XYZ file of C-alpha atoms in Angstrom:
479
model
C 9.143 10.845 36.910
C 10.862 12.559 33.948
C 12.980 15.502 35.019
C 13.026 18.904 33.322
C 16.392 18.012 31.859
C 14.855 14.859 30.365
C 12.137 16.922 28.677
C 14.775 19.253 27.231
C 17.007 16.477 25.937
C 15.355 16.129 22.486
C 15.804 19.859 21.803
C 19.395 19.742 23.069
C 20.062 16.838 20.705
C 18.409 18.798 17.878
C 20.678 21.799 18.486
C 23.730 19.561 18.660
C 22.694 17.758 15.492
C 22.254 21.017 13.602
C 25.636 22.152 14.894
C 27.149 18.896 13.591
C 25.604 19.558 10.167
C 27.114 23.033 10.121
C 30.528 21.545 10.822
C 30.130 18.847 8.171
C 30.085 16.015 10.747
C 27.101 14.207 9.276
C 27.678 10.931 11.112
C 27.452 12.656 14.503
C 24.494 14.700 13.255
C 22.630 11.562 12.246
C 23.287 9.944 15.640
C 21.981 12.986 17.516
C 18.960 13.579 15.311
C 17.922 9.924 15.333
C 18.082 9.911 19.127
C 16.081 13.157 19.281
C 13.482 11.664 16.922
C 13.248 8.493 19.017
C 12.595 10.587 22.127
C 10.128 13.027 20.538
C 8.917 11.788 17.129
C 6.066 14.303 17.013
C 8.332 17.373 17.073
C 8.173 18.997 13.619
C 11.534 20.768 13.963
C 13.231 17.453 14.739
C 11.384 15.783 11.851
C 12.407 18.493 9.367
C 16.069 18.420 10.453
C 16.271 14.615 10.363
C 14.480 14.220 7.041
C 16.636 16.917 5.439
C 19.799 15.157 6.597
C 18.615 11.720 5.496
C 17.656 13.064 2.064
C 21.095 14.604 1.421
C 23.385 11.856 2.723
C 23.947 8.198 2.011
C 25.830 5.195 3.361
C 23.339 4.485 6.150
C 20.708 1.814 6.726
C 17.973 2.424 9.287
C 16.346 -0.309 11.388
C 12.721 -1.115 10.454
C 11.451 0.502 13.647
C 12.753 3.884 12.429
C 11.418 3.586 8.880
C 7.985 2.679 10.237
C 8.065 5.622 12.654
C 9.157 7.973 9.843
C 6.314 6.746 7.627
C 3.831 7.198 10.460
C 4.685 10.853 11.137
C 5.108 11.663 7.426
C 1.590 10.403 6.670
C 0.186 12.977 9.082
C 1.072 15.827 6.713
C 3.495 18.791 6.710
C 6.155 16.835 4.771
C 7.369 16.560 1.200
C 7.412 12.794 0.770
C 9.851 13.105 -2.146
C 12.613 13.771 0.395
C 11.974 10.353 1.917
C 12.695 8.612 -1.393
C 16.391 8.986 -0.555
C 15.882 6.894 2.587
C 14.318 4.089 0.553
C 17.211 4.281 -1.918
C 19.734 3.944 0.909
C 17.850 1.081 2.525
C 18.064 -1.046 -0.607
C 21.145 0.266 -2.386
C 23.106 -2.694 -3.780
C 20.763 -5.108 -2.004
C 21.526 -8.739 -2.781
C 18.049 -9.682 -1.519
C 16.327 -7.519 -4.122
C 18.588 -8.890 -6.861
C 17.625 -12.448 -5.891
C 13.898 -11.626 -5.777
C 14.040 -9.859 -9.127
C 15.801 -12.849 -10.665
C 13.129 -15.156 -9.234
C 10.457 -13.047 -10.935
C 12.350 -13.082 -14.236
C 12.800 -16.849 -14.270
C 9.440 -17.970 -12.868
C 7.675 -20.070 -15.554
C 4.522 -18.470 -16.972
C 1.436 -19.558 -15.068
C 3.417 -20.893 -12.134
C 3.104 -19.350 -8.658
C 6.085 -17.489 -7.296
C 8.288 -19.301 -4.820
C 7.039 -18.777 -1.270
C 10.307 -17.285 -0.031
C 10.391 -14.792 -2.915
C 6.744 -13.816 -2.335
C 7.432 -13.258 1.356
C 10.499 -11.155 0.553
C 8.495 -9.002 -1.883
C 5.867 -8.498 0.787
C 8.523 -7.497 3.325
C 10.115 -4.918 1.013
C 7.185 -3.462 -0.925
C 4.824 -3.808 2.022
C 7.086 -1.690 4.217
C 5.107 1.446 5.223
C 7.853 3.855 4.119
C 8.305 2.151 0.749
C 4.525 2.191 0.258
C 4.399 5.890 1.101
C 7.122 6.743 -1.417
C 5.556 4.594 -4.145
C 2.193 6.306 -3.709
C 3.180 9.922 -3.011
C 6.596 10.421 -4.638
C 8.994 9.150 -7.296
C 11.264 6.347 -6.182
C 14.921 7.066 -6.956
C 16.106 3.539 -6.198
C 17.201 1.601 -9.312
C 16.839 -1.621 -7.324
C 13.240 -0.872 -6.383
C 12.426 0.122 -9.971
C 13.896 -3.121 -11.306
C 11.833 -5.080 -8.794
C 8.646 -3.193 -9.700
C 9.250 -3.583 -13.432
C 9.629 -7.350 -13.144
C 6.757 -7.684 -10.675
C 4.499 -5.847 -13.118
C 5.616 -8.130 -15.944
C 4.969 -11.191 -13.744
C 1.419 -10.047 -12.996
C 0.730 -9.402 -16.686
C 1.924 -12.917 -17.554
C -0.248 -14.312 -14.763
C -3.288 -12.507 -16.153
C -2.570 -13.704 -19.703
C -2.528 -17.279 -18.390
C -5.629 -16.909 -16.213
C -8.868 -14.912 -16.103
C -9.989 -11.584 -14.719
C -11.303 -13.264 -11.584
C -8.269 -15.372 -10.712
C -5.495 -12.761 -10.858
C -4.009 -12.246 -7.394
C -1.059 -10.271 -6.019
C 2.132 -12.298 -6.222
C 3.069 -11.470 -2.630
C -0.403 -11.865 -1.169
C -0.480 -8.190 -0.133
C -3.401 -6.397 -1.771
C -1.734 -2.983 -1.337
C 1.364 -3.726 -3.419
C -0.183 -3.794 -6.905
C -2.117 -0.485 -6.573
C 0.971 1.121 -4.995
C 2.980 -0.061 -8.024
C 0.339 1.523 -10.288
C 0.590 4.796 -8.357
C 4.354 4.785 -8.845
C 3.996 4.069 -12.569
C 1.658 7.076 -12.848
C 3.987 9.307 -10.803
C 6.895 8.433 -13.113
C 4.683 8.906 -16.196
C 5.168 5.279 -17.226
C 8.872 5.378 -18.031
C 9.484 1.847 -16.708
C 11.021 -0.511 -19.260
C 8.615 -2.601 -21.310
C 9.387 -5.134 -24.026
C 7.493 -6.004 -27.205
C 5.805 -9.065 -25.693
C 4.533 -6.932 -22.833
C 3.252 -4.328 -25.290
C 1.150 -6.993 -26.960
C -0.110 -8.196 -23.589
C -0.985 -4.663 -22.500
C -3.044 -4.110 -25.660
C -5.071 -7.245 -24.855
C -5.320 -6.227 -21.188
C -6.693 -2.796 -22.058
C -9.124 -4.281 -24.547
C -10.451 -6.687 -21.911
C -10.837 -3.829 -19.444
C -12.759 -1.622 -21.866
C -15.081 -4.436 -22.938
C -16.615 -4.664 -19.465
C -14.988 -2.286 -16.953
C -17.759 -2.873 -14.394
C -16.770 -6.527 -14.174
C -13.111 -5.847 -13.424
C -11.742 -6.724 -10.004
C -9.607 -4.293 -8.049
C -6.485 -6.326 -8.876
C -7.251 -6.176 -12.593
C -7.843 -2.417 -12.453
C -4.561 -1.960 -10.570
C -2.719 -4.048 -13.178
C -4.235 -2.007 -16.015
C -3.269 1.215 -14.201
C 0.316 0.021 -13.790
C 0.741 0.095 -17.577
C -1.706 2.751 -18.804
C -3.071 5.880 -17.090
C -6.727 5.214 -16.347
C -7.821 8.764 -17.160
C -6.466 8.388 -20.715
C -7.726 4.834 -21.215
C -11.232 5.709 -19.997
C -11.679 8.853 -22.111
C -14.124 7.065 -24.418
C -16.255 5.584 -21.633
C -19.649 7.188 -20.867
C -19.761 9.403 -17.764
C -22.306 7.144 -16.057
C -19.922 4.172 -16.336
C -17.104 6.153 -14.706
C -19.465 7.364 -11.973
C -20.675 3.827 -11.343
C -17.119 2.498 -11.129
C -16.184 5.356 -8.803
C -18.960 4.323 -6.438
C -17.650 0.770 -6.454
C -13.993 1.711 -5.988
C -14.761 4.000 -3.039
C -15.776 0.887 -1.124
C -12.388 -0.731 -1.680
C -9.208 -0.497 0.474
C -7.462 2.864 0.987
C -4.580 2.321 -1.449
C -7.020 1.367 -4.203
C -9.105 4.469 -3.490
C -5.934 6.555 -3.676
C -5.043 5.015 -7.032
C -8.470 5.867 -8.402
C -8.269 9.393 -7.034
C -4.906 10.265 -8.584
C -5.507 8.514 -11.918
C -9.199 9.245 -12.505
C -10.854 11.773 -10.213
C -8.118 14.407 -10.035
C -7.284 14.531 -13.787
C -11.014 14.555 -14.518
C -11.550 17.518 -12.187
C -8.599 19.430 -13.683
C -10.026 18.966 -17.173
C -13.422 20.203 -16.013
C -12.119 23.410 -14.413
C -9.723 24.460 -17.195
C -12.382 26.279 -19.286
C -13.454 28.263 -16.202
C -10.043 29.566 -15.163
C -9.950 33.336 -14.904
C -7.861 35.099 -17.565
C -6.263 38.417 -16.537
C -4.354 39.169 -19.764
C -4.254 37.992 -23.326
C -2.222 34.824 -23.855
C 0.060 33.935 -26.753
C -1.234 31.257 -29.077
C 0.170 27.851 -28.186
C 1.574 27.446 -31.697
C 3.574 30.690 -31.278
C 4.758 29.970 -27.726
C 7.076 26.974 -27.246
C 7.105 27.579 -23.489
C 3.329 27.526 -23.196
C 3.154 24.494 -25.479
C 5.692 22.637 -23.328
C 3.885 23.249 -20.046
C 0.462 22.530 -21.500
C 1.775 19.121 -22.523
C 4.000 18.510 -19.511
C 2.860 20.359 -16.368
C 5.833 20.254 -14.025
C 6.255 19.164 -11.362
C 3.274 16.859 -10.906
C 3.847 16.858 -7.184
C 1.797 15.067 -4.565
C 2.969 16.437 -1.209
C 4.639 19.597 0.067
C 6.342 20.676 3.279
C 4.257 23.206 5.211
C 5.225 25.163 8.321
C 3.591 27.609 10.700
C 3.402 31.078 9.185
C 5.633 33.961 10.257
C 5.735 37.610 9.218
C 7.401 38.385 5.900
C 10.314 40.255 7.492
C 11.059 37.324 9.799
C 10.930 34.961 6.852
C 13.289 37.109 4.762
C 15.638 37.531 7.732
C 15.834 33.719 7.987
C 16.957 33.525 4.351
C 19.071 36.661 3.801
C 21.215 39.195 5.626
C 18.680 41.242 7.589
C 20.736 44.429 7.190
C 20.193 44.349 3.411
C 16.408 44.009 3.576
C 13.961 46.850 2.858
C 11.513 48.114 5.459
C 8.937 45.364 5.275
C 5.436 45.813 6.693
C 4.433 43.808 9.755
C 1.430 41.517 9.759
C -0.351 39.945 6.779
C 0.988 40.939 3.351
C -0.066 40.653 -0.284
C 1.980 38.146 -2.300
C 2.306 37.617 -6.050
C 3.574 34.393 -7.622
C 4.537 35.223 -11.207
C 4.639 31.987 -13.181
C 3.345 29.658 -10.454
C 3.354 26.461 -12.514
C 1.621 23.622 -10.675
C 1.515 25.585 -7.434
C 3.923 23.826 -5.090
C 5.670 27.057 -4.129
C 2.330 28.832 -3.745
C 1.463 26.436 -0.942
C 4.888 26.058 0.686
C 5.655 29.808 0.780
C 2.021 30.855 1.043
C 1.742 28.781 4.215
C 5.137 29.871 5.571
C 4.428 33.621 5.323
C 1.662 35.511 7.093
C -0.343 36.511 4.027
C -3.466 38.576 3.435
C -4.067 37.847 -0.238
C -2.139 35.682 -2.694
C -2.361 36.045 -6.467
C -0.701 33.351 -8.539
C -0.690 33.333 -12.326
C 0.710 31.184 -15.086
C 0.619 30.964 -18.867
C -0.375 27.278 -18.914
C -3.986 26.255 -18.250
C -2.942 22.650 -17.636
C -0.437 23.686 -14.973
C -2.788 26.218 -13.416
C -5.635 23.700 -13.143
C -3.274 21.426 -11.240
C -2.280 24.330 -8.971
C -5.930 25.293 -8.454
C -6.807 21.781 -7.332
C -3.864 21.631 -4.944
C -4.634 25.014 -3.347
C -8.166 23.771 -2.715
C -6.791 20.552 -1.272
C -4.663 22.589 1.141
C -7.555 24.933 1.952
C -5.747 28.053 0.711
C -8.817 30.249 0.826
C -6.829 33.470 0.318
C -5.096 32.195 -2.843
C -6.467 33.419 -6.192
C -5.212 31.766 -9.387
C -5.497 33.098 -12.925
C -4.064 32.837 -16.418
C -1.779 35.693 -17.451
C 1.241 36.569 -19.590
C 4.044 37.987 -17.434
C 4.927 40.480 -20.171
C 1.508 42.154 -19.845
C 0.938 42.365 -16.084
C 2.593 45.767 -15.645
C -0.652 47.585 -16.465
C -2.519 46.127 -13.489
C -3.797 48.580 -10.890
C -2.257 46.621 -8.015
C 0.872 46.381 -5.894
C 2.314 43.588 -3.789
C 4.549 43.341 -0.721
C 6.356 40.211 -1.935
C 6.794 39.094 -5.556
C 8.148 35.611 -6.294
C 9.262 34.691 -9.805
C 11.318 31.514 -9.978
C 12.282 29.667 -13.143
C 10.336 32.018 -15.435
C 12.199 35.079 -16.736
C 14.884 33.116 -18.586
C 12.149 31.621 -20.796
C 11.224 35.036 -22.201
C 12.425 36.415 -25.523
C 13.245 39.639 -23.668
C 13.939 39.172 -19.952
C 13.816 42.929 -19.303
C 10.204 43.158 -20.502
C 8.999 40.665 -17.923
C 11.151 42.094 -15.155
C 9.963 45.638 -15.894
C 6.362 44.449 -15.777
C 6.904 42.994 -12.306
C 8.582 46.176 -11.125
C 5.405 48.100 -12.017
C 3.640 46.005 -9.370
C 6.205 46.737 -6.659
C 6.241 49.378 -3.931
C 9.447 50.869 -2.452
C 9.126 48.336 0.379
C 8.445 45.369 -1.906
C 10.856 42.425 -1.964
C 11.335 40.497 -5.217
C 12.525 36.906 -5.109
C 13.934 36.056 -8.552
C 15.469 32.719 -9.569
C 17.079 32.134 -12.975
C 18.799 29.282 -14.749
C 22.585 29.427 -14.833
C 25.045 27.576 -17.040
C 26.959 26.327 -14.008
C 23.823 25.224 -12.167
C 22.458 23.443 -15.230
C 25.730 21.892 -16.373
C 24.419 18.343 -15.867
C 21.109 19.152 -17.600
C 22.884 20.679 -20.577
C 25.125 17.612 -20.854
C 22.050 15.366 -20.763
C 20.313 17.413 -23.474
C 23.414 17.213 -25.659
C 23.592 13.443 -25.103
C 19.929 13.067 -26.112
C 20.402 15.101 -29.293
C 23.464 13.045 -30.225
C 21.345 9.902 -29.983
C 18.688 11.458 -32.222
C 15.935 10.989 -29.644
C 12.942 13.186 -28.852
C 10.407 13.418 -26.034
C 7.990 10.567 -26.762
C 7.557 7.888 -24.114
C 9.486 5.387 -26.256
C 12.270 7.956 -26.698
C 12.458 8.562 -22.956
C 12.691 4.826 -22.307
C 15.439 4.591 -24.922
C 17.315 7.465 -23.276
C 17.135 5.700 -19.930
C 18.448 2.486 -21.511
C 21.401 4.420 -22.964
C 22.150 6.025 -19.591
C 21.969 2.717 -17.728
C 24.411 1.220 -20.242
C 27.006 3.920 -19.543
C 30.040 2.860 -17.484
C 29.698 3.762 -13.790
C 32.551 5.899 -12.475
């Protein structure tokens, strides 16, 4: 029978691992946290500590048993899958196997099947549960994986061009790989490299899809979606056609249903709810507001998953983040929270779940961003969260006060920072805590350098420009 000391071992390993992190001994920390995870994989504290460490370190390679276990617990919720993209990057960093597979895809004659060994290797890598999870719910940060996906997509397009809609089949024989690739293309907003020949092929592919979308197989739809967002491509289709296709897709495998959800159903729902969003103040005209114009065009981040934890009182939360002796007298129990400039709502859910809250009000200047946030709060069943459109400069006249006001990444966008800050202060009580985050020159040094580099190249923000920027960056010497 397990002894009491055996049952306490995972927590002892967790404490030791966290102590190792504090001392900068990441190798020892990884050993302890991996052992703790192996003993008690369902413990959220162990999961959070391990995933945080794995996402901020490199130079390791985990056995498949661990990556499968990580994918299994991560799929159950509570985690930000984007953190796990670092694990995938480390697993395949400088992988000779991926280089060989990618070369096999590049050199395979048009119309010919892929070599069996290459197909099996693709299935082993892209069929891995953790890789699949990252492709579907995050943005892969592995150049090797991106190169493989880019060439696999090109291979499938060439196969389609040489065949028919009914004969296209996944190169690796795994039906989940092509829709997962399409999910990743959508998550990255289609920045993958594409050449002129592909562009011509994509035009023909889209034309074939639109001619008779009902006749398209799931593989063909996934291939189309790997090059073009379905919600944009299908804008001209009648509603009854989209509804009919939705009924058909919902009978297909889970990954294909997920692809349809994120590329068709969710954008469609966001578009439908935008006209009905509550407006609490006047808004500047888009033409007169570069900030509003930017976030209407590019809601950011377009996140899929978020880390959630059990809620604690506001004072306990603040004491975990700051010196408790400097904190104001904060009320116990549920509090009222304001998110000023909530964007797409990720912080609304992560902090809104972490803090014992009575009512949450979140506002933003962008209807596109707010519609995204509205959908996500519904998805996470945030029944006490109320979202509305508002201009931060005008909220000071509201007859309301809040116990906690969060304003991150907003004030520095204003023509006059003091106007927005003063407006928020009108909504504060003596016991209110304000959490303010601003850009800094030091913190954004790399971003500023990138912006300067882009301007020097004379490039803008179109998709072709972004691809060109990435080509320039990849051509830079590595040092």
